[in-house]
Coordinates of C-alpha atoms and ligand atoms in Angstrom, one line a residue:
M1 CA 0.0 0.0 0.0
L2 CA 1.0 3.6 -0.7
E3 CA 0.1 6.1 1.9
L4 CA 0.5 9.9 1.9
K5 CA 0.1 11.7 5.2
N6 CA -0.1 15.5 5.3
V7 CA 2.1 16.0 2.3
V8 CA 3.0 19.7 1.8
K9 CA 5.0 21.0 -1.2
N10 CA 6.1 24.7 -1.3
F11 CA 7.7 26.4 -4.2
G12 CA 9.0 29.6 -2.7
G13 CA 5.9 31.4 -1.5
L14 CA 3.5 29.2 -3.4
Q15 CA 2.0 26.1 -1.7
A16 CA 1.3 23.6 -4.5
L17 CA 0.2 20.9 -2.0
S18 CA -1.2 21.9 1.4
G19 CA -1.4 18.8 3.5
V20 CA -2.6 15.9 1.3
S21 CA -3.5 12.7 3.0
V22 CA -4.6 9.8 0.8
R23 CA -4.1 6.0 0.6
F24 CA -3.7 3.8 -2.5
A25 CA -4.2 0.1 -2.1
M26 CA -2.4 -2.5 -4.2
G27 CA -4.3 -3.3 -7.4
E28 CA -6.5 -0.2 -7.3
F29 CA -7.1 1.9 -10.4
V30 CA -7.5 5.5 -9.2
G31 CA -8.1 8.6 -11.2
L32 CA -6.5 11.8 -9.8
I33 CA -8.4 14.8 -11.2
G34 CA -8.7 18.5 -10.6
P35 CA -8.4 21.9 -12.4
N36 CA -5.2 23.1 -13.9
G37 CA -2.6 24.0 -11.3
S38 CA -4.4 22.0 -8.5
G39 CA -1.2 20.1 -7.8
K40 CA -1.7 16.8 -9.6
T41 CA 1.7 16.7 -11.3
T42 CA 3.3 17.9 -8.1
L43 CA 1.7 15.0 -6.2
L44 CA 3.0 12.5 -8.7
S45 CA 6.5 14.1 -8.5
C46 CA 6.5 13.8 -4.7
I47 CA 5.6 10.2 -4.9
S48 CA 8.1 9.4 -7.6
G49 CA 10.9 11.2 -5.8
L50 CA 11.5 14.0 -8.3
Y51 CA 10.4 16.5 -5.6
R52 CA 11.0 16.1 -2.0
P53 CA 7.9 17.0 0.1
S54 CA 8.4 20.1 2.3
E55 CA 6.5 18.3 5.0
G56 CA 4.6 15.1 5.6
S57 CA 5.3 11.4 4.9
I58 CA 5.0 9.0 2.0
Q59 CA 5.1 5.3 2.8
L60 CA 5.2 2.3 0.6
D61 CA 4.2 -0.9 2.5
G62 CA 5.0 0.9 5.8
R63 CA 8.4 2.1 4.6
E64 CA 9.2 5.8 4.4
I65 CA 10.1 6.7 0.8
S66 CA 9.7 10.5 0.8
R67 CA 13.5 11.1 1.3
L68 CA 14.6 8.7 -1.4
G69 CA 15.8 9.8 -4.8
P70 CA 13.8 9.0 -7.9
H71 CA 16.1 6.1 -8.9
R72 CA 15.6 4.4 -5.6
I73 CA 11.8 4.9 -5.7
Y74 CA 11.8 3.5 -9.2
R75 CA 13.5 0.4 -7.9
C76 CA 10.9 0.1 -5.2
G77 CA 8.4 -0.6 -8.0
I78 CA 6.9 2.9 -8.7
G79 CA 7.1 3.9 -12.3
R80 CA 5.8 7.1 -13.8
T81 CA 5.2 8.8 -17.1
F82 CA 5.4 12.6 -17.8
Q83 CA 2.9 15.1 -19.2
I84 CA 5.3 15.7 -22.0
S85 CA 6.6 12.3 -23.1
K86 CA 10.3 11.6 -22.8
V87 CA 11.5 9.2 -25.4
F88 CA 14.8 9.0 -27.2
A89 CA 14.0 10.3 -30.7
R90 CA 17.0 8.9 -32.6
L91 CA 16.7 5.4 -31.1
T92 CA 14.3 2.8 -32.5
V93 CA 11.1 2.0 -30.6
L94 CA 12.7 -1.3 -29.5
Q95 CA 15.9 0.4 -28.3
N96 CA 13.8 2.8 -26.3
L97 CA 12.4 -0.1 -24.4
Y98 CA 15.9 -1.5 -23.7
I99 CA 17.2 1.6 -22.0
P100 CA 15.1 1.5 -18.8
A101 CA 15.6 -2.3 -18.6
M102 CA 19.3 -1.8 -18.7
T103 CA 19.3 0.5 -15.7
V104 CA 17.6 -2.1 -13.5
A105 CA 19.5 -5.2 -14.6
E106 CA 17.6 -8.3 -13.5
L107 CA 16.8 -9.4 -17.0
D108 CA 19.3 -11.1 -19.3
R109 CA 19.3 -10.1 -23.0
T110 CA 16.8 -12.7 -24.1
G111 CA 14.4 -11.9 -21.2
M112 CA 14.7 -8.3 -22.1
Q113 CA 13.9 -8.9 -25.8
Q114 CA 11.0 -11.1 -24.9
R115 CA 9.5 -8.6 -22.6
A116 CA 9.9 -5.8 -25.1
V117 CA 8.2 -7.8 -27.8
E118 CA 5.3 -8.6 -25.5
I119 CA 4.9 -5.0 -24.5
L120 CA 5.0 -3.7 -28.1
R121 CA 2.4 -6.3 -29.0
A122 CA 0.1 -5.3 -26.2
L123 CA 0.5 -1.6 -27.2
K124 CA 0.0 -2.5 -30.8
L125 CA 3.3 -0.9 -31.7
D126 CA 5.0 -4.1 -32.8
Q127 CA 4.9 -3.0 -36.5
L128 CA 7.0 0.0 -35.5
A129 CA 9.6 -1.8 -33.5
E130 CA 12.5 -0.9 -35.8
A131 CA 11.3 2.6 -36.6
P132 CA 13.1 5.6 -35.0
A133 CA 11.0 7.0 -32.2
E134 CA 11.0 10.4 -33.9
R135 CA 8.7 8.9 -36.6
L136 CA 6.0 8.2 -34.0
S137 CA 2.9 10.4 -33.6
G138 CA 2.5 12.2 -30.3
G139 CA 0.0 9.5 -29.2
Q140 CA 2.3 6.7 -30.2
R141 CA 5.1 8.3 -28.2
K142 CA 2.8 8.3 -25.1
L143 CA 2.2 4.6 -25.6
L144 CA 5.9 4.0 -26.0
E145 CA 6.7 5.9 -22.8
I146 CA 4.2 3.7 -20.9
G147 CA 5.9 0.7 -22.5
M148 CA 9.3 1.9 -21.3
V149 CA 8.0 2.2 -17.7
M150 CA 6.4 -1.3 -18.0
M151 CA 9.8 -2.9 -18.9
N152 CA 10.6 -3.0 -15.2
T153 CA 7.2 -4.3 -14.2
P154 CA 6.4 -1.6 -11.6
R155 CA 3.8 -2.4 -9.0
F156 CA 2.5 1.2 -9.1
L157 CA 2.1 3.0 -12.4
L158 CA 1.7 6.8 -12.2
L159 CA 0.5 8.3 -15.5
D160 CA 0.4 12.0 -16.1
E161 CA -2.1 13.0 -18.8
P162 CA -1.5 9.9 -21.0
F163 CA -4.5 10.8 -23.2
G164 CA -3.4 14.4 -23.9
G165 CA -3.3 15.0 -27.7
V166 CA -3.8 11.3 -28.4
H167 CA -5.9 10.4 -31.4
P168 CA -9.3 8.8 -30.5
V169 CA -8.4 5.4 -32.0
L170 CA -5.2 5.3 -30.0
K171 CA -7.0 6.6 -26.9
N172 CA -9.4 3.6 -27.0
Q173 CA -6.5 1.3 -27.4
L174 CA -4.7 2.9 -24.5
E175 CA -7.8 2.6 -22.3
E176 CA -8.1 -1.1 -23.2
Y177 CA -4.4 -1.5 -22.3
L178 CA -4.8 0.2 -19.0
K179 CA -7.9 -1.9 -18.2
D180 CA -6.0 -5.0 -18.9
L181 CA -3.1 -3.9 -16.7
H182 CA -5.5 -3.3 -13.9
L183 CA -7.1 -6.7 -14.4
S184 CA -3.7 -8.3 -14.2
G185 CA -3.3 -6.7 -10.7
K186 CA -1.3 -3.5 -11.5
S187 CA -1.9 -0.5 -9.3
I188 CA -2.5 2.6 -11.4
I189 CA -2.9 6.3 -10.5
L190 CA -4.1 8.1 -13.6
V191 CA -4.0 11.9 -13.9
S192 CA -6.2 13.0 -16.7
H193 CA -8.5 15.8 -18.0
E194 CA -10.4 13.3 -20.2
M195 CA -13.4 12.9 -17.9
S196 CA -15.2 10.4 -20.1
S197 CA -12.2 8.1 -20.0
V198 CA -11.6 8.6 -16.3
F199 CA -15.2 7.9 -15.4
R200 CA -15.2 4.9 -17.6
I201 CA -12.0 3.1 -16.5
C202 CA -11.2 4.2 -12.9
E203 CA -12.8 2.5 -9.9
R204 CA -12.1 5.4 -7.6
L205 CA -11.5 9.1 -8.0
V206 CA -9.4 11.5 -5.9
V207 CA -10.1 15.2 -6.6
L208 CA -7.6 17.9 -5.9
D209 CA -8.4 21.7 -5.8
R210 CA -5.7 24.3 -5.0
G211 CA -3.4 21.8 -3.5
A212 CA -6.0 20.2 -1.2
L213 CA -8.0 17.0 -1.5
V214 CA -11.6 17.9 -2.2
T215 CA -13.2 14.4 -2.3
D216 CA -12.3 10.8 -2.7
G217 CA -14.7 8.0 -3.7
P218 CA -16.3 5.9 -6.4
P219 CA -16.9 7.8 -9.7
H220 CA -20.7 7.9 -9.4
E221 CA -20.4 9.5 -6.0
V222 CA -17.7 12.0 -7.0
R223 CA -19.7 13.0 -10.1
A224 CA -22.7 13.9 -7.8
D225 CA -20.6 15.7 -5.2
Q226 CA -21.5 19.4 -5.1
R227 CA -18.0 20.4 -4.1
V228 CA -16.6 18.7 -7.2
V229 CA -19.2 20.2 -9.4
N230 CA -18.3 23.6 -8.1
A231 CA -14.6 23.2 -8.1
Y232 CA -14.2 21.5 -11.3
L233 CA -16.7 19.8 -13.4
G234 CA -19.1 22.7 -14.0
G235 CA -22.5 22.5 -15.5
K236 CA -21.4 20.4 -18.5
H237 CA -20.6 17.3 -16.6
A238 CA -22.9 17.9 -13.6
A239 CA -25.9 16.2 -15.3
Ligands
ADP1 N1 8.8 23.4 -10.2 C1 7.9 24.3 -9.9 N2 8.3 25.6 -9.5 C2 7.4 26.5 -9.1 N3 6.1 26.3 -9.1 C3 5.6 25.1 -9.5 C4 6.5 24.1 -9.9 N4 5.7 23.0 -10.3 C5 4.5 23.4 -10.1 N5 4.4 24.6 -9.6 C6 3.1 25.3 -9.3 O1 2.4 24.5 -8.4 C7 1.0 24.5 -8.7 C8 0.5 23.1 -9.0 O2 1.1 22.7 -10.3 P1 0.9 21.3 -10.9 O3 1.2 20.3 -9.9 O4 1.7 21.3 -12.2 O5 -0.6 21.3 -11.2 P2 -1.5 20.3 -12.2 O6 -0.7 19.2 -12.6 O7 -2.7 19.9 -11.3 O8 -2.0 21.2 -13.3 C9 0.8 25.5 -9.8 O9 0.5 26.8 -9.3 C10 2.2 25.5 -10.5 O10 2.4 26.8 -11.1
MG2 MG1 -0.1 18.6 -14.5

């Protein structure tokens, strides 16, 4: 289990997170939503070790991880993707998958190749295995980035806006992939503005507004919560 207690993150005078307490159980598929600037990316960055919380604690299975660097946290089984995907443009799609696997070397060469091929197939990128990543569309790059994280079979997958700018066909494909990962027992925290996707695939929603947790519950309850409607969804989704 991943547990955050009173996590505060200050950037100079700005408080991006003002005491967030939330728990994520193993195997859960949680949507993290909220308006722009509400602290979603900052929360993922605190969990993944990119930022050190100013206050509070983050525990994975009872072990404090909030003072560990990103590499250590990655090795604990927490993988993340970024709002702007980070792939190696000049390398092929397949080579991109090898890079993260080489940094955590428990796989031999054959094992690495097998896993890469499986992941590309699941993401329907296998036809592009030998293409340089710079030839991929924005959406395909997002898929590749998720594939790169999956090479190390993280227990927790933190995804920052994976649907942003993704073509509808790829978006459906990505939704299916995430649903399959969830069914296979993966824990997922999904940050997304795509309300229809989030409501469709997540089993629980956590809503942030101005650095604070507004509500936390099953999608149908969150959708009806007046504080969420006011803070975020507005009239369009309220119905
Ligand atoms: N590295 C940073 N330095 C200064 N301010 C930041 C930094 N990262 C985020 N912020 C600020 O923190 C707040 C929350 O940002 P962010 O976590 O990116 O929100 P979200 O992902 O929900 O849109 C915003 O006001 C943003 O400008
Ligand atoms: Mg963000």
